[in-house]
């Protein structure tokens, strides 16, 4: 799906561009911008998924890969590619942080091997649904 850009500009904006523009218009978060460990790259941008700290140890063994994880006294923050909430309704009591804005108190507790900081969002979503007792809910139909 594409829509015309500015009149007379000849530009066409794709759905991905429109989603990104909408996200950039959001009010800034209350946290600090994430600082990744040296050598990490974010080719897909990054957001964060926060869960109550008591669930963190229950989620780790359910994941095929654990990316960078930050924690403070109350939450664990999992780094995921940007827009990982696009077609997902993350279960309560999860908090999705666009732009990976974390509180100043969050500290790195896990660094993966390699240079990519991501935890795969679909396995993380399913693990979170399982440990929180929620049924996975796909909020928007996806088309090919």
JSON list of C-alpha atoms in Angstrom, two decimals:
[
{"chain": "A", "resi": 1, "resn": "UNK", "atom": "CA", "xyz": [0.00, 0.00, 0.00]},
{"chain": "A", "resi": 2, "resn": "UNK", "atom": "CA", "xyz": [1.39, 3.39, -0.91]},
{"chain": "A", "resi": 3, "resn": "UNK", "atom": "CA", "xyz": [0.04, 6.89, -0.58]},
{"chain": "A", "resi": 4, "resn": "UNK", "atom": "CA", "xyz": [1.02, 10.03, -2.36]},
{"chain": "A", "resi": 5, "resn": "UNK", "atom": "CA", "xyz": [3.49, 12.26, -0.59]},
{"chain": "A", "resi": 6, "resn": "UNK", "atom": "CA", "xyz": [3.43, 16.05, -0.73]},
{"chain": "A", "resi": 7, "resn": "UNK", "atom": "CA", "xyz": [1.46, 17.46, -3.68]},
{"chain": "A", "resi": 8, "resn": "UNK", "atom": "CA", "xyz": [3.70, 17.99, -6.65]},
{"chain": "A", "resi": 9, "resn": "UNK", "atom": "CA", "xyz": [6.67, 16.21, -5.08]},
{"chain": "A", "resi": 10, "resn": "UNK", "atom": "CA", "xyz": [6.21, 12.93, -6.94]},
{"chain": "A", "resi": 11, "resn": "UNK", "atom": "CA", "xyz": [7.07, 11.01, -3.74]},
{"chain": "A", "resi": 12, "resn": "UNK", "atom": "CA", "xyz": [5.25, 7.87, -2.72]},
{"chain": "A", "resi": 13, "resn": "UNK", "atom": "CA", "xyz": [5.29, 6.83, 0.93]},
{"chain": "A", "resi": 14, "resn": "UNK", "atom": "CA", "xyz": [5.12, 3.15, 1.82]},
{"chain": "A", "resi": 15, "resn": "UNK", "atom": "CA", "xyz": [3.38, 1.72, 4.87]},
{"chain": "A", "resi": 16, "resn": "UNK", "atom": "CA", "xyz": [6.71, 1.22, 6.66]},
{"chain": "A", "resi": 17, "resn": "UNK", "atom": "CA", "xyz": [7.54, 4.90, 6.21]},
{"chain": "A", "resi": 18, "resn": "UNK", "atom": "CA", "xyz": [4.13, 5.98, 7.47]},
{"chain": "A", "resi": 19, "resn": "UNK", "atom": "CA", "xyz": [4.47, 3.81, 10.58]},
{"chain": "A", "resi": 20, "resn": "UNK", "atom": "CA", "xyz": [7.94, 5.21, 11.28]},
{"chain": "A", "resi": 21, "resn": "UNK", "atom": "CA", "xyz": [6.69, 8.81, 10.84]},
{"chain": "A", "resi": 22, "resn": "UNK", "atom": "CA", "xyz": [3.81, 8.17, 13.24]},
{"chain": "A", "resi": 23, "resn": "UNK", "atom": "CA", "xyz": [6.21, 6.83, 15.86]},
{"chain": "A", "resi": 24, "resn": "UNK", "atom": "CA", "xyz": [8.48, 9.86, 15.50]},
{"chain": "A", "resi": 25, "resn": "UNK", "atom": "CA", "xyz": [5.53, 12.12, 16.30]},
{"chain": "A", "resi": 26, "resn": "UNK", "atom": "CA", "xyz": [4.97, 10.50, 19.71]},
{"chain": "A", "resi": 27, "resn": "UNK", "atom": "CA", "xyz": [5.85, 12.44, 22.81]},
{"chain": "A", "resi": 28, "resn": "UNK", "atom": "CA", "xyz": [9.30, 11.63, 24.16]},
{"chain": "A", "resi": 29, "resn": "UNK", "atom": "CA", "xyz": [9.49, 9.02, 26.91]},
{"chain": "A", "resi": 30, "resn": "UNK", "atom": "CA", "xyz": [10.41, 9.66, 30.50]},
{"chain": "A", "resi": 31, "resn": "UNK", "atom": "CA", "xyz": [13.55, 7.51, 30.48]},
{"chain": "A", "resi": 32, "resn": "UNK", "atom": "CA", "xyz": [17.04, 7.86, 29.14]},
{"chain": "A", "resi": 33, "resn": "UNK", "atom": "CA", "xyz": [18.05, 6.79, 25.65]},
{"chain": "A", "resi": 34, "resn": "UNK", "atom": "CA", "xyz": [19.65, 3.35, 25.76]},
{"chain": "A", "resi": 35, "resn": "UNK", "atom": "CA", "xyz": [23.44, 3.11, 25.54]},
{"chain": "A", "resi": 36, "resn": "UNK", "atom": "CA", "xyz": [24.43, -0.28, 24.14]},
{"chain": "A", "resi": 37, "resn": "UNK", "atom": "CA", "xyz": [27.70, -2.03, 24.94]},
{"chain": "A", "resi": 38, "resn": "UNK", "atom": "CA", "xyz": [30.65, -1.13, 22.75]},
{"chain": "A", "resi": 39, "resn": "UNK", "atom": "CA", "xyz": [30.72, -3.03, 19.46]},
{"chain": "A", "resi": 40, "resn": "UNK", "atom": "CA", "xyz": [26.95, -3.59, 19.26]},
{"chain": "A", "resi": 41, "resn": "UNK", "atom": "CA", "xyz": [25.11, -2.53, 16.11]},
{"chain": "A", "resi": 42, "resn": "UNK", "atom": "CA", "xyz": [21.40, -1.85, 15.67]},
{"chain": "A", "resi": 43, "resn": "UNK", "atom": "CA", "xyz": [20.64, -2.40, 11.98]},
{"chain": "A", "resi": 44, "resn": "UNK", "atom": "CA", "xyz": [16.89, -2.55, 12.73]},
{"chain": "A", "resi": 45, "resn": "UNK", "atom": "CA", "xyz": [16.73, 0.23, 15.33]},
{"chain": "A", "resi": 46, "resn": "UNK", "atom": "CA", "xyz": [15.77, -0.75, 18.85]},
{"chain": "A", "resi": 47, "resn": "UNK", "atom": "CA", "xyz": [12.91, -0.69, 21.30]},
{"chain": "A", "resi": 48, "resn": "UNK", "atom": "CA", "xyz": [12.67, -2.34, 24.71]},
{"chain": "A", "resi": 49, "resn": "UNK", "atom": "CA", "xyz": [10.15, -4.64, 26.36]},
{"chain": "A", "resi": 50, "resn": "UNK", "atom": "CA", "xyz": [9.98, -4.32, 30.15]},
{"chain": "A", "resi": 51, "resn": "UNK", "atom": "CA", "xyz": [8.62, -7.01, 32.44]},
{"chain": "A", "resi": 52, "resn": "UNK", "atom": "CA", "xyz": [8.39, -7.22, 36.21]},
{"chain": "A", "resi": 53, "resn": "UNK", "atom": "CA", "xyz": [11.71, -8.56, 37.55]},
{"chain": "A", "resi": 54, "resn": "UNK", "atom": "CA", "xyz": [10.08, -11.68, 39.02]},
{"chain": "A", "resi": 55, "resn": "UNK", "atom": "CA", "xyz": [9.33, -12.92, 35.47]},
{"chain": "A", "resi": 56, "resn": "UNK", "atom": "CA", "xyz": [12.85, -12.42, 34.07]},
{"chain": "A", "resi": 57, "resn": "UNK", "atom": "CA", "xyz": [14.36, -15.72, 35.24]},
{"chain": "A", "resi": 58, "resn": "UNK", "atom": "CA", "xyz": [11.27, -17.58, 34.02]},
{"chain": "A", "resi": 59, "resn": "UNK", "atom": "CA", "xyz": [11.59, -16.15, 30.50]},
{"chain": "A", "resi": 60, "resn": "UNK", "atom": "CA", "xyz": [15.28, -16.82, 29.83]},
{"chain": "A", "resi": 61, "resn": "UNK", "atom": "CA", "xyz": [15.05, -20.63, 29.41]},
{"chain": "A", "resi": 62, "resn": "UNK", "atom": "CA", "xyz": [12.09, -20.25, 27.04]},
{"chain": "A", "resi": 63, "resn": "UNK", "atom": "CA", "xyz": [14.04, -18.20, 24.48]},
{"chain": "A", "resi": 64, "resn": "UNK", "atom": "CA", "xyz": [16.14, -19.46, 21.56]},
{"chain": "A", "resi": 65, "resn": "UNK", "atom": "CA", "xyz": [18.39, -16.40, 21.88]},
{"chain": "A", "resi": 66, "resn": "UNK", "atom": "CA", "xyz": [18.75, -13.78, 24.60]},
{"chain": "A", "resi": 67, "resn": "UNK", "atom": "CA", "xyz": [19.92, -10.36, 23.46]},
{"chain": "A", "resi": 68, "resn": "UNK", "atom": "CA", "xyz": [20.94, -7.48, 25.68]},
{"chain": "A", "resi": 69, "resn": "UNK", "atom": "CA", "xyz": [18.95, -7.41, 28.89]},
{"chain": "A", "resi": 70, "resn": "UNK", "atom": "CA", "xyz": [18.96, -4.51, 31.33]},
{"chain": "A", "resi": 71, "resn": "UNK", "atom": "CA", "xyz": [17.49, -4.55, 34.83]},
{"chain": "A", "resi": 72, "resn": "UNK", "atom": "CA", "xyz": [16.72, -2.39, 37.79]},
{"chain": "A", "resi": 73, "resn": "UNK", "atom": "CA", "xyz": [15.11, -3.40, 41.08]},
{"chain": "A", "resi": 74, "resn": "UNK", "atom": "CA", "xyz": [11.63, -3.73, 39.59]},
{"chain": "A", "resi": 75, "resn": "UNK", "atom": "CA", "xyz": [11.97, -4.59, 35.89]},
{"chain": "A", "resi": 76, "resn": "UNK", "atom": "CA", "xyz": [13.97, -6.44, 33.26]},
{"chain": "A", "resi": 77, "resn": "UNK", "atom": "CA", "xyz": [14.26, -4.68, 29.88]},
{"chain": "A", "resi": 78, "resn": "UNK", "atom": "CA", "xyz": [14.70, -6.86, 26.76]},
{"chain": "A", "resi": 79, "resn": "UNK", "atom": "CA", "xyz": [16.11, -5.17, 23.64]},
{"chain": "A", "resi": 80, "resn": "UNK", "atom": "CA", "xyz": [14.08, -5.93, 20.49]},
{"chain": "A", "resi": 81, "resn": "UNK", "atom": "CA", "xyz": [14.12, -4.54, 16.94]},
{"chain": "A", "resi": 82, "resn": "UNK", "atom": "CA", "xyz": [12.22, -1.27, 16.47]},
{"chain": "A", "resi": 83, "resn": "UNK", "atom": "CA", "xyz": [8.51, -1.62, 15.71]},
{"chain": "A", "resi": 84, "resn": "UNK", "atom": "CA", "xyz": [8.24, -5.03, 17.40]},
{"chain": "A", "resi": 85, "resn": "UNK", "atom": "CA", "xyz": [4.86, -3.88, 18.69]},
{"chain": "A", "resi": 86, "resn": "UNK", "atom": "CA", "xyz": [3.48, -3.25, 15.21]},
{"chain": "A", "resi": 87, "resn": "UNK", "atom": "CA", "xyz": [1.20, -6.29, 15.02]},
{"chain": "A", "resi": 88, "resn": "UNK", "atom": "CA", "xyz": [1.42, -7.45, 18.64]},
{"chain": "A", "resi": 89, "resn": "UNK", "atom": "CA", "xyz": [-0.59, -6.57, 21.70]},
{"chain": "A", "resi": 90, "resn": "UNK", "atom": "CA", "xyz": [2.00, -7.17, 24.43]},
{"chain": "A", "resi": 91, "resn": "UNK", "atom": "CA", "xyz": [0.34, -8.74, 27.51]},
{"chain": "A", "resi": 92, "resn": "UNK", "atom": "CA", "xyz": [-0.14, -7.02, 30.85]},
{"chain": "A", "resi": 93, "resn": "UNK", "atom": "CA", "xyz": [1.95, -6.22, 32.88]},
{"chain": "A", "resi": 94, "resn": "UNK", "atom": "CA", "xyz": [4.47, -5.70, 30.05]},
{"chain": "A", "resi": 95, "resn": "UNK", "atom": "CA", "xyz": [5.59, -2.18, 29.12]},
{"chain": "A", "resi": 96, "resn": "UNK", "atom": "CA", "xyz": [6.77, -1.49, 25.55]},
{"chain": "A", "resi": 97, "resn": "UNK", "atom": "CA", "xyz": [9.32, 1.33, 25.30]},
{"chain": "A", "resi": 98, "resn": "UNK", "atom": "CA", "xyz": [9.61, 2.82, 21.82]},
{"chain": "A", "resi": 99, "resn": "UNK", "atom": "CA", "xyz": [13.16, 4.01, 21.20]},
{"chain": "A", "resi": 100, "resn": "UNK", "atom": "CA", "xyz": [14.41, 1.90, 24.13]},
{"chain": "A", "resi": 101, "resn": "UNK", "atom": "CA", "xyz": [14.05, 4.67, 26.67]},
{"chain": "A", "resi": 102, "resn": "UNK", "atom": "CA", "xyz": [15.05, 3.11, 29.98]},
{"chain": "A", "resi": 103, "resn": "UNK", "atom": "CA", "xyz": [15.23, 4.51, 33.50]},
{"chain": "A", "resi": 104, "resn": "UNK", "atom": "CA", "xyz": [18.66, 5.72, 34.63]},
{"chain": "A", "resi": 105, "resn": "UNK", "atom": "CA", "xyz": [18.74, 2.89, 37.16]},
{"chain": "A", "resi": 106, "resn": "UNK", "atom": "CA", "xyz": [18.68, 0.14, 34.50]},
{"chain": "A", "resi": 107, "resn": "UNK", "atom": "CA", "xyz": [21.99, -1.72, 34.20]},
{"chain": "A", "resi": 108, "resn": "UNK", "atom": "CA", "xyz": [23.17, -4.31, 31.67]},
{"chain": "A", "resi": 109, "resn": "UNK", "atom": "CA", "xyz": [22.81, -7.84, 33.12]},
{"chain": "A", "resi": 110, "resn": "UNK", "atom": "CA", "xyz": [23.23, -9.88, 29.91]},
{"chain": "A", "resi": 111, "resn": "UNK", "atom": "CA", "xyz": [25.24, -9.26, 26.77]},
{"chain": "A", "resi": 112, "resn": "UNK", "atom": "CA", "xyz": [24.93, -11.77, 23.93]},
{"chain": "A", "resi": 113, "resn": "UNK", "atom": "CA", "xyz": [27.85, -13.07, 21.89]},
{"chain": "A", "resi": 114, "resn": "UNK", "atom": "CA", "xyz": [28.25, -11.16, 18.65]},
{"chain": "A", "resi": 115, "resn": "UNK", "atom": "CA", "xyz": [27.28, -7.64, 17.72]},
{"chain": "A", "resi": 116, "resn": "UNK", "atom": "CA", "xyz": [23.47, -7.73, 17.56]},
{"chain": "A", "resi": 117, "resn": "UNK", "atom": "CA", "xyz": [21.63, -6.85, 20.81]},
{"chain": "A", "resi": 118, "resn": "UNK", "atom": "CA", "xyz": [18.20, -8.23, 19.92]},
{"chain": "A", "resi": 119, "resn": "UNK", "atom": "CA", "xyz": [16.07, -10.84, 21.61]},
{"chain": "A", "resi": 120, "resn": "UNK", "atom": "CA", "xyz": [13.73, -12.24, 18.92]},
{"chain": "A", "resi": 121, "resn": "UNK", "atom": "CA", "xyz": [10.37, -10.54, 19.57]},
{"chain": "A", "resi": 122, "resn": "UNK", "atom": "CA", "xyz": [7.98, -13.38, 18.65]},
{"chain": "A", "resi": 123, "resn": "UNK", "atom": "CA", "xyz": [9.57, -15.96, 21.01]},
{"chain": "A", "resi": 124, "resn": "UNK", "atom": "CA", "xyz": [9.78, -13.24, 23.69]},
{"chain": "A", "resi": 125, "resn": "UNK", "atom": "CA", "xyz": [6.10, -12.38, 23.17]},
{"chain": "A", "resi": 126, "resn": "UNK", "atom": "CA", "xyz": [5.06, -16.05, 23.41]},
{"chain": "A", "resi": 127, "resn": "UNK", "atom": "CA", "xyz": [7.22, -16.61, 26.52]},
{"chain": "A", "resi": 128, "resn": "UNK", "atom": "CA", "xyz": [5.72, -13.53, 28.16]},
{"chain": "A", "resi": 129, "resn": "UNK", "atom": "CA", "xyz": [2.19, -14.68, 27.36]},
{"chain": "A", "resi": 130, "resn": "UNK", "atom": "CA", "xyz": [3.02, -18.07, 28.91]},
{"chain": "A", "resi": 131, "resn": "UNK", "atom": "CA", "xyz": [4.55, -16.79, 32.16]},
{"chain": "A", "resi": 132, "resn": "UNK", "atom": "CA", "xyz": [1.89, -14.08, 32.64]},
{"chain": "A", "resi": 133, "resn": "UNK", "atom": "CA", "xyz": [-0.99, -16.47, 31.92]},
{"chain": "A", "resi": 134, "resn": "UNK", "atom": "CA", "xyz": [-2.21, -14.54, 28.86]},
{"chain": "A", "resi": 135, "resn": "UNK", "atom": "CA", "xyz": [-3.40, -15.99, 25.57]},
{"chain": "A", "resi": 136, "resn": "UNK", "atom": "CA", "xyz": [-1.45, -14.64, 22.57]},
{"chain": "A", "resi": 137, "resn": "UNK", "atom": "CA", "xyz": [-3.51, -12.02, 20.79]},
{"chain": "A", "resi": 138, "resn": "UNK", "atom": "CA", "xyz": [-2.72, -10.95, 17.26]},
{"chain": "A", "resi": 139, "resn": "UNK", "atom": "CA", "xyz": [-4.17, -7.45, 17.09]},
{"chain": "A", "resi": 140, "resn": "UNK", "atom": "CA", "xyz": [-4.04, -6.83, 13.37]},
{"chain": "A", "resi": 141, "resn": "UNK", "atom": "CA", "xyz": [-4.53, -9.25, 10.50]},
{"chain": "A", "resi": 142, "resn": "UNK", "atom": "CA", "xyz": [-1.40, -9.59, 8.42]},
{"chain": "A", "resi": 143, "resn": "UNK", "atom": "CA", "xyz": [-1.60, -9.95, 4.67]},
{"chain": "A", "resi": 144, "resn": "UNK", "atom": "CA", "xyz": [0.98, -11.28, 2.26]}
]
